[in-house]
Coordinates of C-alpha atoms in Angstrom, one line a residue:
Chain A
M1 CA 167.8 -92.4 -12.0
T2 CA 167.9 -89.3 -9.9
S3 CA 171.2 -90.1 -8.3
A4 CA 173.0 -90.6 -11.7
P5 CA 175.4 -87.7 -12.4
F6 CA 174.1 -87.2 -15.9
G7 CA 170.5 -88.1 -15.3
V8 CA 167.3 -86.2 -16.1
R9 CA 168.0 -83.5 -13.5
A10 CA 171.6 -82.7 -14.7
V11 CA 171.2 -82.6 -18.5
L12 CA 167.7 -83.0 -19.9
L13 CA 165.9 -80.5 -17.7
P14 CA 168.3 -77.5 -18.3
L15 CA 168.5 -78.4 -22.0
A16 CA 164.7 -78.4 -22.3
A17 CA 164.5 -75.1 -20.4
A18 CA 167.2 -73.5 -22.6
L19 CA 165.3 -74.5 -25.8
A20 CA 161.7 -73.8 -24.7
L21 CA 161.6 -70.0 -24.9
P22 CA 163.8 -69.6 -28.0
L23 CA 161.5 -72.1 -29.7
V24 CA 158.4 -70.1 -28.6
L25 CA 159.9 -66.8 -29.7
G26 CA 160.9 -68.3 -33.1
S27 CA 157.8 -70.2 -34.0
L28 CA 154.8 -68.2 -32.6
P29 CA 153.8 -64.6 -33.7
L30 CA 154.9 -62.0 -31.2
L31 CA 152.8 -59.1 -32.5
H32 CA 149.7 -58.7 -34.6
L33 CA 149.1 -55.5 -36.6
A34 CA 145.4 -54.9 -37.0
P35 CA 143.6 -52.1 -38.9
N36 CA 141.3 -51.5 -35.8
R37 CA 140.7 -52.8 -32.3
L38 CA 138.1 -55.4 -33.2
V39 CA 140.1 -57.6 -35.6
T40 CA 143.0 -59.9 -34.8
G41 CA 145.1 -58.6 -37.7
A42 CA 148.2 -60.0 -39.5
P43 CA 151.0 -61.7 -37.6
I44 CA 154.4 -59.9 -37.7
P45 CA 157.5 -62.0 -38.2
V46 CA 159.8 -62.2 -35.2
A47 CA 162.7 -60.4 -36.9
A48 CA 160.5 -57.4 -37.7
A49 CA 158.8 -57.4 -34.3
L50 CA 162.0 -57.4 -32.3
G51 CA 164.6 -55.9 -34.7
P52 CA 168.0 -55.5 -33.1
W53 CA 166.7 -56.7 -29.7
L54 CA 166.2 -60.3 -31.1
W55 CA 169.6 -61.8 -30.5
P56 CA 170.3 -60.5 -27.0
L57 CA 166.8 -61.5 -26.0
L58 CA 167.3 -65.0 -27.4
A59 CA 170.6 -65.4 -25.5
L60 CA 169.0 -64.3 -22.2
A61 CA 165.9 -66.4 -22.7
A62 CA 168.1 -69.5 -23.3
T63 CA 170.6 -69.0 -20.5
G64 CA 168.3 -67.8 -17.7
P65 CA 165.8 -70.7 -17.6
A66 CA 168.7 -73.2 -18.2
L67 CA 170.6 -71.8 -15.2
V68 CA 167.5 -71.8 -13.0
A69 CA 166.7 -75.4 -14.0
S70 CA 170.2 -76.8 -13.6
G71 CA 170.0 -76.5 -9.8
R72 CA 173.7 -75.6 -9.5
G73 CA 173.5 -73.9 -6.1
R74 CA 172.6 -70.4 -5.2
A75 CA 175.1 -68.6 -7.5
G76 CA 173.7 -70.3 -10.6
A77 CA 170.2 -69.5 -9.5
W78 CA 171.1 -65.9 -9.0
F79 CA 172.6 -65.5 -12.5
G80 CA 169.6 -67.3 -13.9
L81 CA 167.3 -65.0 -12.0
L82 CA 169.2 -61.9 -13.3
A83 CA 169.1 -63.3 -16.9
C84 CA 165.4 -63.9 -16.7
T85 CA 164.7 -60.4 -15.3
G86 CA 166.9 -58.9 -18.0
G87 CA 165.1 -61.0 -20.6
F88 CA 161.7 -59.8 -19.5
A89 CA 162.8 -56.2 -19.7
L90 CA 164.3 -56.8 -23.1
L91 CA 161.2 -58.5 -24.3
L92 CA 159.0 -55.5 -23.3
T93 CA 161.4 -52.9 -24.6
G94 CA 162.0 -54.7 -27.9
L95 CA 158.3 -55.3 -28.5
G96 CA 157.4 -51.8 -27.5
A97 CA 159.9 -50.4 -30.0
G98 CA 158.8 -52.8 -32.6
A99 CA 155.2 -51.9 -32.1
A100 CA 155.9 -48.2 -32.3
E101 CA 157.8 -48.7 -35.5
L102 CA 154.9 -50.8 -37.0
L103 CA 152.4 -48.0 -36.3
V104 CA 154.4 -45.3 -38.0
G105 CA 152.4 -44.2 -41.1
Q106 CA 149.4 -46.2 -40.1
P107 CA 145.9 -44.7 -39.6
P108 CA 145.1 -43.8 -36.0
A109 CA 142.7 -46.7 -35.5
A110 CA 145.5 -49.3 -36.2
R111 CA 146.6 -51.4 -33.3
A112 CA 149.7 -53.4 -32.5
R113 CA 148.6 -56.3 -30.3
L114 CA 150.7 -58.6 -28.3
A115 CA 150.3 -62.1 -29.7
A116 CA 150.6 -65.7 -28.3
G117 CA 154.4 -65.9 -28.6
A118 CA 154.9 -62.7 -26.6
W119 CA 152.5 -63.9 -23.8
L120 CA 154.0 -67.3 -23.6
A121 CA 157.6 -66.0 -23.5
G122 CA 156.6 -63.4 -20.9
L123 CA 154.9 -66.1 -18.8
G124 CA 158.0 -68.3 -19.1
L125 CA 160.3 -65.6 -18.1
C126 CA 158.0 -64.7 -15.1
A127 CA 158.1 -68.4 -14.1
G128 CA 161.9 -68.3 -14.4
I129 CA 162.1 -65.2 -12.1
F130 CA 159.9 -66.9 -9.5
L131 CA 161.7 -70.2 -9.6
G132 CA 165.1 -68.4 -9.6
M133 CA 164.1 -66.5 -6.5
R134 CA 163.0 -69.7 -4.8
A135 CA 166.2 -71.5 -5.7
S136 CA 168.4 -68.6 -4.5
R137 CA 166.3 -68.8 -1.2
L138 CA 165.1 -65.2 -1.3
P139 CA 162.3 -64.7 1.2
A140 CA 158.7 -64.5 0.0
A141 CA 159.6 -65.3 -3.6
G142 CA 156.1 -64.9 -4.9
W143 CA 155.7 -61.3 -3.5
L144 CA 159.2 -60.3 -4.4
S145 CA 158.8 -61.4 -8.1
A146 CA 155.5 -59.7 -8.3
L147 CA 157.2 -56.5 -7.0
V148 CA 160.0 -56.9 -9.5
L149 CA 157.6 -57.4 -12.4
L150 CA 155.3 -54.6 -11.4
T151 CA 158.3 -52.2 -11.0
L152 CA 159.6 -53.2 -14.5
I153 CA 156.2 -52.8 -16.2
G154 CA 155.4 -49.6 -14.3
G155 CA 158.8 -48.1 -15.0
L156 CA 158.7 -49.0 -18.7
G157 CA 155.1 -47.8 -18.9
A158 CA 156.0 -44.5 -17.3
A159 CA 158.9 -44.1 -19.7
G160 CA 156.4 -44.5 -22.6
T161 CA 158.0 -47.7 -23.9
L162 CA 154.7 -49.6 -23.8
D163 CA 152.6 -46.8 -25.3
A164 CA 152.3 -48.5 -28.7
F165 CA 150.6 -51.7 -27.4
S166 CA 146.9 -52.0 -28.0
L167 CA 146.4 -53.0 -24.4
T168 CA 148.0 -49.8 -23.1
V169 CA 145.7 -47.8 -25.4
E170 CA 142.7 -49.7 -24.1
F171 CA 143.9 -49.1 -20.5
R172 CA 144.2 -45.3 -21.1
A173 CA 140.7 -45.2 -22.5
R174 CA 139.2 -47.0 -19.5
R175 CA 141.3 -46.1 -16.6
D176 CA 138.5 -44.8 -14.5
G177 CA 136.1 -47.6 -15.4
L178 CA 138.8 -50.1 -14.5
A179 CA 139.4 -48.7 -11.1
R180 CA 135.7 -48.7 -10.4
A181 CA 135.3 -52.3 -11.7
I182 CA 138.2 -53.5 -9.4
L183 CA 136.5 -51.9 -6.4
E184 CA 133.1 -53.4 -7.3
H185 CA 134.8 -56.8 -7.8
L186 CA 136.4 -56.6 -4.4
A187 CA 133.1 -55.4 -2.8
L188 CA 131.1 -58.3 -4.4
S189 CA 133.7 -60.9 -3.4
S190 CA 134.1 -59.7 0.2
G191 CA 130.4 -59.2 0.6
A192 CA 129.7 -62.8 -0.5
L193 CA 132.6 -64.0 1.7
I194 CA 131.1 -62.2 4.8
I195 CA 127.6 -63.5 4.1
A196 CA 128.9 -67.0 3.7
G197 CA 131.0 -66.7 6.9
L198 CA 128.1 -65.5 9.0
V199 CA 125.8 -68.3 7.6
T200 CA 128.6 -70.9 8.3
A201 CA 129.0 -69.6 11.9
A202 CA 125.2 -69.7 12.4
L203 CA 125.0 -73.2 11.0
G204 CA 127.9 -74.3 13.2
L205 CA 125.7 -73.6 16.2
W206 CA 123.0 -76.0 15.0
R207 CA 124.4 -79.3 16.3
R208 CA 121.5 -81.6 15.3
G209 CA 121.4 -80.6 11.6
R210 CA 124.9 -81.4 10.8
G211 CA 124.1 -84.2 8.4
A212 CA 121.5 -82.2 6.6
I213 CA 123.9 -79.2 6.3
D214 CA 126.6 -81.5 4.9
L215 CA 124.1 -82.7 2.2
F216 CA 123.0 -79.2 1.4
V217 CA 126.4 -77.5 1.0
G218 CA 127.6 -80.5 -1.0
G219 CA 124.6 -80.4 -3.2
V220 CA 125.0 -76.7 -4.0
Q221 CA 128.5 -77.4 -5.4
V222 CA 127.0 -79.8 -7.9
V223 CA 124.8 -77.1 -9.5
P224 CA 126.8 -75.3 -12.2
A225 CA 127.5 -71.6 -11.3
V226 CA 125.8 -70.3 -14.5
A227 CA 122.7 -72.4 -13.7
L228 CA 122.6 -71.3 -10.0
L229 CA 122.8 -67.6 -10.9
G230 CA 120.1 -68.1 -13.6
G231 CA 117.9 -70.1 -11.2
L232 CA 118.1 -67.4 -8.5
V233 CA 117.0 -64.8 -11.0
A234 CA 114.1 -67.0 -12.1
V235 CA 113.0 -67.7 -8.5
A236 CA 113.3 -64.0 -7.6
S237 CA 111.3 -62.9 -10.6
A238 CA 108.6 -65.4 -9.9
G239 CA 108.5 -64.3 -6.2
L240 CA 108.3 -60.6 -7.3
A241 CA 105.5 -61.5 -9.7
L242 CA 103.6 -63.1 -6.8
M243 CA 104.3 -60.3 -4.3
P244 CA 104.9 -57.0 -6.2
A245 CA 104.9 -55.2 -2.9
L246 CA 108.4 -56.4 -2.3
R247 CA 109.7 -54.1 -5.0
A248 CA 108.9 -51.2 -2.7
Y249 CA 111.6 -52.5 -0.3
G250 CA 114.2 -52.5 -3.0
V251 CA 114.1 -56.3 -3.8
S252 CA 115.0 -56.8 -7.4
A253 CA 115.5 -59.9 -9.5
L254 CA 118.6 -58.6 -11.2
G255 CA 121.7 -56.9 -9.7
A256 CA 124.0 -57.4 -6.8
G257 CA 121.4 -59.2 -4.6
P258 CA 121.2 -62.5 -6.6
A259 CA 124.9 -62.4 -7.4
L260 CA 125.8 -62.2 -3.7
V261 CA 123.4 -64.9 -2.7
G262 CA 124.6 -67.2 -5.4
M263 CA 128.3 -66.6 -4.7
A264 CA 127.8 -67.1 -1.0
A265 CA 126.0 -70.4 -1.6
Y266 CA 129.1 -71.8 -3.3
L267 CA 131.5 -70.5 -0.6
L268 CA 129.6 -72.4 2.1
L269 CA 131.3 -75.7 1.3
P270 CA 135.0 -74.6 1.8
L271 CA 134.1 -72.6 4.9
W272 CA 131.9 -75.3 6.4
R273 CA 134.5 -78.0 5.8
G274 CA 137.2 -75.7 7.4
L275 CA 135.0 -75.0 10.4
Q276 CA 134.1 -78.7 10.9
G277 CA 137.7 -79.8 10.5
A278 CA 138.8 -77.1 13.0
L279 CA 136.3 -78.1 15.6
R280 CA 137.3 -81.8 15.3
T281 CA 141.1 -81.1 15.5
P282 CA 141.7 -81.5 19.3
D283 CA 141.8 -85.2 20.3
P284 CA 139.3 -86.5 22.9
A285 CA 142.0 -86.8 25.6
T286 CA 142.7 -83.1 25.3
L287 CA 139.0 -82.3 25.5
D288 CA 138.6 -84.5 28.6
A289 CA 141.5 -82.7 30.2
A290 CA 139.9 -79.4 29.5
R291 CA 136.7 -80.6 31.0
A292 CA 138.5 -81.9 34.0
L293 CA 140.1 -78.5 34.5
G294 CA 136.6 -77.1 34.7
L295 CA 136.7 -75.1 31.4
T296 CA 133.2 -74.2 30.2
P297 CA 132.3 -75.2 26.6
R298 CA 132.7 -71.6 25.6
Q299 CA 136.2 -71.5 27.0
T300 CA 137.1 -74.8 25.4
L301 CA 136.0 -73.3 22.1
A302 CA 137.9 -70.1 22.4
S303 CA 141.1 -71.5 24.0
L304 CA 141.3 -74.9 22.5
R305 CA 139.3 -75.7 19.4
L306 CA 139.7 -72.5 17.5
P307 CA 143.5 -72.0 18.0
L308 CA 144.2 -75.7 17.3
G309 CA 142.0 -75.7 14.2
A310 CA 143.2 -72.2 13.0
G311 CA 145.2 -73.7 10.2
L312 CA 142.2 -75.6 8.8
L313 CA 139.9 -72.7 9.3
I314 CA 142.2 -70.3 7.4
G315 CA 142.7 -72.9 4.8
G316 CA 138.9 -73.0 4.2
L317 CA 138.9 -69.2 4.1
R318 CA 141.7 -69.2 1.5
V319 CA 139.8 -71.6 -0.9
A320 CA 136.6 -69.6 -0.4
A321 CA 138.4 -66.2 -1.1
V322 CA 139.9 -67.5 -4.3
Q323 CA 136.6 -68.9 -5.4
A324 CA 134.8 -65.7 -4.5
L325 CA 137.1 -63.6 -6.7
G326 CA 136.6 -66.1 -9.6
L327 CA 132.8 -66.3 -9.2
A328 CA 132.5 -62.5 -9.1
T329 CA 133.6 -62.6 -12.7
L330 CA 130.2 -64.2 -13.5
A331 CA 128.2 -61.5 -11.6
P332 CA 127.6 -59.2 -14.7
L333 CA 125.5 -62.1 -16.1
V334 CA 122.8 -61.2 -13.6
G335 CA 123.3 -57.4 -13.8
A336 CA 125.9 -56.8 -11.1
G337 CA 129.2 -55.0 -11.8
G338 CA 132.8 -56.0 -11.3
L339 CA 135.7 -56.9 -13.6
G340 CA 133.5 -59.4 -15.4
R341 CA 131.7 -56.4 -17.0
L342 CA 134.9 -55.6 -18.9
V343 CA 135.3 -59.2 -19.9
F344 CA 131.7 -59.6 -21.1
D345 CA 131.9 -56.2 -22.9
G346 CA 135.1 -57.4 -24.6
M347 CA 133.5 -60.7 -25.6
A348 CA 130.4 -59.0 -27.0
Q349 CA 132.5 -56.6 -29.0
F350 CA 135.1 -59.3 -29.8
A351 CA 137.8 -56.8 -28.6
P352 CA 140.6 -59.0 -27.2
D353 CA 142.4 -56.2 -25.4
L354 CA 139.2 -55.3 -23.4
I355 CA 138.9 -58.9 -22.4
L356 CA 142.5 -58.9 -21.2
L357 CA 142.0 -55.6 -19.4
G358 CA 139.2 -57.3 -17.3
A359 CA 140.9 -60.7 -17.0
L360 CA 144.4 -59.7 -15.9
P361 CA 143.2 -58.0 -12.7
V362 CA 141.0 -61.0 -11.8
I363 CA 144.0 -63.3 -12.2
A364 CA 146.3 -60.9 -10.2
L365 CA 143.7 -60.6 -7.4
S366 CA 143.2 -64.3 -7.1
L367 CA 146.9 -65.0 -7.0
A368 CA 147.4 -62.3 -4.4
A369 CA 144.5 -63.7 -2.2
E370 CA 145.9 -67.2 -2.6
S371 CA 149.5 -66.4 -1.6
A372 CA 148.5 -63.9 1.2
L373 CA 146.1 -66.4 2.8
S374 CA 148.4 -69.4 2.4
A375 CA 151.1 -67.3 4.2
V376 CA 148.6 -66.6 7.0
E377 CA 147.7 -70.3 7.1
A378 CA 151.3 -71.4 7.4
A379 CA 151.9 -68.8 10.1
A380 CA 148.9 -70.1 12.0
R381 CA 150.1 -73.7 11.7
R382 CA 153.5 -72.7 13.1
R383 CA 151.9 -70.7 15.9
W384 CA 149.5 -73.4 17.0
P385 CA 151.0 -76.7 15.8
S386 CA 148.3 -79.4 16.2
Chain B
M1 CA 123.6 -97.6 -2.9
R2 CA 121.6 -95.3 -0.6
A3 CA 124.0 -92.4 -1.3
T4 CA 123.1 -92.4 -5.0
L5 CA 119.4 -92.1 -4.3
A6 CA 119.3 -88.4 -3.3
P7 CA 121.2 -87.1 -6.4
L8 CA 119.2 -89.5 -8.6
L9 CA 115.9 -88.3 -7.4
L10 CA 116.9 -84.6 -7.4
G11 CA 118.2 -85.0 -11.0
L12 CA 115.0 -86.6 -12.1
A13 CA 112.9 -83.9 -10.4
L14 CA 115.0 -81.2 -12.1
A15 CA 114.7 -82.9 -15.4
A16 CA 110.9 -82.9 -15.0
V17 CA 111.0 -79.2 -14.2
S18 CA 112.9 -78.5 -17.4
H19 CA 110.1 -80.1 -19.5
P20 CA 108.4 -77.2 -21.5
A21 CA 105.0 -78.0 -20.1
V22 CA 106.1 -77.8 -16.5
A23 CA 108.5 -74.9 -16.9
G24 CA 105.9 -72.9 -18.8
R25 CA 103.4 -73.4 -16.0
L26 CA 106.0 -72.6 -13.2
A27 CA 107.4 -69.5 -14.9
G28 CA 104.1 -68.4 -16.5
G29 CA 103.7 -64.8 -17.4
A30 CA 103.9 -62.3 -20.2
G31 CA 107.5 -63.0 -21.3
S32 CA 107.2 -66.8 -21.1
R33 CA 108.3 -68.7 -24.2
P34 CA 109.4 -72.2 -23.2
L35 CA 111.8 -74.0 -25.5
A36 CA 110.4 -76.9 -27.4
L37 CA 111.3 -80.4 -26.2
D38 CA 113.4 -81.3 -29.3
R39 CA 115.4 -78.1 -29.0
L40 CA 116.0 -78.8 -25.3
T41 CA 117.2 -82.4 -26.0
E42 CA 119.4 -81.1 -28.8
L43 CA 121.1 -78.7 -26.4
A44 CA 121.3 -81.4 -23.8
A45 CA 123.0 -83.8 -26.2
N46 CA 125.5 -81.0 -27.2
H47 CA 126.1 -80.3 -23.6
L48 CA 126.7 -83.9 -22.8
A49 CA 129.0 -84.4 -25.8
L50 CA 131.1 -81.3 -24.9
A51 CA 131.3 -82.2 -21.2
G52 CA 131.9 -85.8 -22.0
I53 CA 134.9 -85.2 -24.3
G54 CA 136.3 -82.7 -21.7
F55 CA 135.7 -85.2 -18.9
L56 CA 137.5 -88.0 -20.8
I57 CA 140.5 -85.7 -21.5
V58 CA 140.7 -84.3 -18.0
A59 CA 140.2 -87.6 -16.2
G60 CA 142.5 -89.6 -18.5
L61 CA 145.3 -87.0 -18.5
G62 CA 144.9 -86.1 -14.8
I63 CA 144.9 -89.7 -13.6
A64 CA 147.8 -90.7 -15.9
L65 CA 149.9 -87.7 -14.7
G66 CA 148.9 -88.4 -11.1
I67 CA 150.1 -92.0 -11.3
A68 CA 153.3 -90.8 -13.0
A69 CA 153.9 -88.2 -10.3
T70 CA 153.6 -90.8 -7.5
R71 CA 156.3 -93.0 -9.0
P72 CA 159.5 -93.0 -7.0
G73 CA 161.6 -91.1 -9.6
F74 CA 159.3 -88.1 -9.7
A75 CA 158.9 -87.3 -6.0
R76 CA 160.7 -84.0 -6.3
L77 CA 158.0 -82.7 -8.7
R78 CA 155.4 -82.7 -5.9
G79 CA 156.0 -79.1 -4.7
G80 CA 155.8 -77.9 -8.3
I81 CA 152.5 -79.7 -8.9
D82 CA 150.9 -78.2 -5.8
A83 CA 152.1 -74.6 -6.8
L84 CA 150.8 -75.2 -10.4
A85 CA 147.5 -76.5 -9.1
A86 CA 147.0 -73.4 -6.9
F87 CA 147.8 -71.2 -9.9
A88 CA 145.5 -73.0 -12.2
Q89 CA 142.6 -72.8 -9.7
S90 CA 143.0 -69.1 -9.6
L91 CA 142.1 -68.8 -13.3
P92 CA 138.3 -68.7 -13.3
P93 CA 136.8 -70.7 -16.3
V94 CA 135.0 -67.6 -17.7
V95 CA 138.4 -65.8 -17.9
V96 CA 140.0 -68.7 -19.7
V97 CA 137.1 -69.0 -22.1
A98 CA 137.3 -65.2 -22.7
L99 CA 141.0 -65.2 -23.2
A100 CA 140.9 -68.2 -25.6
L101 CA 138.1 -66.6 -27.6
P102 CA 140.3 -64.4 -29.9
V103 CA 142.8 -67.3 -30.5
L104 CA 140.4 -70.3 -30.9
G105 CA 137.3 -68.6 -32.1
F106 CA 133.7 -69.2 -30.9
G107 CA 132.2 -72.5 -29.7
G108 CA 133.6 -75.7 -28.4
P109 CA 137.4 -75.3 -28.5
P110 CA 137.7 -72.4 -26.0
T111 CA 135.4 -74.3 -23.7
L112 CA 137.5 -77.4 -23.9
L113 CA 140.6 -75.4 -23.2
A114 CA 139.0 -73.7 -20.2
L115 CA 138.0 -77.2 -18.9
L116 CA 141.5 -78.5 -19.4
A117 CA 143.1 -75.4 -17.6
Y118 CA 140.6 -75.5 -14.7
G119 CA 140.0 -79.2 -14.3
L120 CA 143.4 -80.9 -14.9
M121 CA 145.3 -79.8 -11.8
P122 CA 142.5 -80.7 -9.3
T123 CA 142.2 -84.1 -10.9
L124 CA 146.0 -84.6 -10.8
R125 CA 146.2 -83.5 -7.2
G126 CA 143.2 -85.7 -6.2
T127 CA 144.9 -88.7 -7.9
V128 CA 148.1 -88.0 -6.1
G129 CA 146.3 -87.7 -2.8
A130 CA 144.3 -90.9 -3.3
L131 CA 147.5 -92.9 -4.1
D132 CA 149.4 -91.3 -1.3
A133 CA 146.7 -92.5 1.1
V134 CA 147.5 -96.2 0.3
S135 CA 149.4 -97.5 3.4
P136 CA 153.1 -98.1 3.0
E137 CA 152.6 -101.5 4.7
A138 CA 150.4 -102.7 1.9
R139 CA 153.0 -101.6 -0.6
A140 CA 155.8 -103.2 1.3
A141 CA 153.8 -106.4 1.6
A142 CA 153.1 -106.5 -2.1
E143 CA 156.8 -106.0 -2.8
A144 CA 157.7 -108.8 -0.3
I145 CA 155.6 -111.3 -2.1
G146 CA 157.4 -110.5 -5.3
L147 CA 154.9 -108.4 -7.3
T148 CA 156.4 -106.3 -10.1
R149 CA 156.0 -102.5 -10.0
R150 CA 153.2 -102.7 -12.6
Q151 CA 151.4 -105.4 -10.6
I152 CA 151.7 -103.4 -7.4
L153 CA 150.0 -100.5 -9.2
T154 CA 147.2 -102.4 -10.8
K155 CA 146.5 -105.0 -8.1
V156 CA 147.3 -103.1 -4.9
E157 CA 147.5 -99.3 -5.2
I158 CA 144.6 -98.6 -7.6
P159 CA 142.1 -100.9 -5.9
L160 CA 143.0 -99.5 -2.4
A161 CA 142.9 -95.9 -3.8
A162 CA 139.6 -96.5 -5.6
P163 CA 137.3 -94.5 -3.2
G164 CA 139.6 -91.5 -3.5
L165 CA 139.8 -91.9 -7.2
I166 CA 136.1 -92.0 -7.6
E167 CA 135.8 -88.8 -5.5
T168 CA 138.3 -87.2 -7.9
L169 CA 136.3 -88.3 -10.9
R170 CA 133.1 -86.9 -9.4
T171 CA 134.8 -83.5 -9.0
A172 CA 136.1 -83.7 -12.6
L173 CA 132.6 -84.6 -14.0
I174 CA 130.9 -81.8 -12.1
L175 CA 133.5 -79.3 -13.3
S176 CA 133.1 -80.5 -16.9
I177 CA 129.3 -80.0 -16.8
S178 CA 129.7 -76.7 -15.1
V179 CA 132.3 -75.4 -17.6
A180 CA 130.3 -76.6 -20.6
A181 CA 127.5 -74.3 -19.3
V182 CA 129.9 -71.4 -19.1
G183 CA 130.9 -72.2 -22.7
A184 CA 127.6 -70.8 -23.8
L185 CA 129.1 -67.4 -23.2
A186 CA 131.6 -68.2 -25.9
G187 CA 128.9 -69.3 -28.3
A188 CA 129.0 -73.0 -27.6
S189 CA 125.5 -74.4 -28.1
T190 CA 124.9 -76.0 -24.6
L191 CA 122.3 -75.9 -21.9
G192 CA 123.9 -72.6 -20.8
T193 CA 122.6 -71.0 -24.0
P194 CA 118.9 -70.7 -22.9
I195 CA 120.2 -69.4 -19.5
V196 CA 122.3 -66.6 -21.1
A197 CA 119.6 -65.8 -23.7
G198 CA 116.9 -65.9 -21.0
L199 CA 118.8 -63.4 -18.8
Q200 CA 119.3 -61.1 -21.8
N201 CA 115.7 -61.1 -23.1
Q202 CA 113.8 -61.8 -19.9
N203 CA 112.6 -65.2 -21.0
L204 CA 111.9 -66.7 -17.6
S205 CA 110.7 -70.1 -18.7
G206 CA 113.7 -70.6 -21.0
L207 CA 116.0 -69.5 -18.1
L208 CA 114.3 -72.0 -15.8
Q209 CA 114.6 -74.8 -18.3
G210 CA 118.3 -74.2 -18.9
T211 CA 119.0 -74.0 -15.2
A212 CA 117.0 -77.1 -14.3
A213 CA 118.3 -79.1 -17.1
T214 CA 122.0 -78.2 -16.4
A215 CA 121.5 -79.0 -12.7
A216 CA 119.7 -82.2 -13.6
L217 CA 122.7 -83.4 -15.8
A218 CA 125.1 -82.6 -13.0
F219 CA 123.1 -84.5 -10.4
L220 CA 122.4 -87.5 -12.7
G221 CA 126.1 -87.7 -13.6
D222 CA 127.0 -87.5 -10.0
A223 CA 124.6 -90.3 -9.2
L224 CA 126.0 -92.4 -12.0
L225 CA 129.6 -92.1 -10.7
L226 CA 128.4 -92.7 -7.1
A227 CA 126.7 -95.9 -8.3
V228 CA 129.8 -97.0 -10.2
G229 CA 131.9 -96.2 -7.1
G230 CA 129.6 -98.1 -4.8
F231 CA 129.7 -101.1 -7.2
L232 CA 133.5 -101.1 -7.4
T233 CA 134.2 -100.6 -3.7
R234 CA 131.6 -103.1 -2.4
D235 CA 133.1 -105.7 -0.2

């Protein structure tokens, strides 16, 4: 099937790719016009949302993904990549102009909100850019497409094209809070990661208890995160009720403390698995040879076990880092800060753009951690092939 | 069967802790208002229904797609599946629940969507991993004795991959129970509800009950799947 000249790969895939985005653009609302920031508002028909930009955008959104999907060598992928990039810029420009036009003559509280069709089309074009970069064998396609997209969004934002979007308005209002939330989020995640790393290293020294540790770190994973955080608060409150003197030392049932402990407990499993896998990587013959050469156990660890297992160790760190960034979103539940605070505020007020303002950085941070650490992992595997 | 004993006992102990009489005594104090037993069972039933539906969708879809992805014609999709799985795992369930809220409204639907977004790709990847671990010799032998493709799948590949598939299902079940608890933030009425409410109005025993009951469900579900797995893979 794959070898047939007119099989799935040659015809159906490009055809589906060509139809997908025009269908999305045509059938789903692109913008919502709402009287204030708390309601969803009325969907705006595609022709009114995009105006004169509609047809050029449709053309690019059909040809770009189709060229990328057709797999016709590097030139095709290049043109597909260019068409997708152009399509993304057109989508933002067209919708920005459309939103600005919609808001003319409206009361100041009115908002023009990006709707499902715009998000899906934007995601599709982003995927097209990423896949196009991979197909034209550009180095570090993930980072390069992130750079291209951020430049586009930043440039259009600086030019004022995006000013009419509700999300931009929300961003302007909360710029300082957002920066602080991102820093808190990073502090919480890295704090939990460091605690979990230290505990894992300490547990690694305890040879006898390996079975018990396996059971414990596996058991923690079974407890749902919401329940673990809640349980920690309950236990800490009960402890403080028994020993009120602890309050004097700054122990509190709510805040960053229980959040860090709860997050770190979840991160133990990936780190522990990575460490155990890394220590087990060298085969017995290699270890015998090391012993015969007169290496001490410490030297064996430093020059043999850790380098050979570096890939597995960093793989565990990658999973743990991505989990930490996601778990930190739940931290405001127990009174700690971070980007989750914006998400929870948005949910409480039912303000979709505030939710997005908190959620988009979480997703971006997780993706960045994932791709950065998988690059390090791949480099470690190349440097010390096991 | 010994492996099932620990989660079973833990689950039963946690279920006992969530009983209003026990939780009221453990978290006694001024703000202690334990949930009545029938309210707790109602929440638990809702939680189980939501997690169960989500688990069936995720497990069914994930395993079906995983089997499809390991068929010879689709080998080139592997890289894409791994990239997509990594992407889907970087979307925390809270974020998906929150993002789906304006579109799907309060309650069950955003929770199910979050579960689908977060649980589908690990299940798919686990299935692919379990089927890949079947030795090529076993497959070649099955082909040599004249089994059809369907027979190779049902009589050779799936039985040999069963331990890995059970592991995948365990992960999917635990994710389902966990995401159903997060769904309380979107107004779904689950065992996460007393946790969220307890944190907001300092109701310690309600908080403890929700926590213990959610964890009990997760451990009991895990024990059930371990028992099923032990039964299926016994020699």
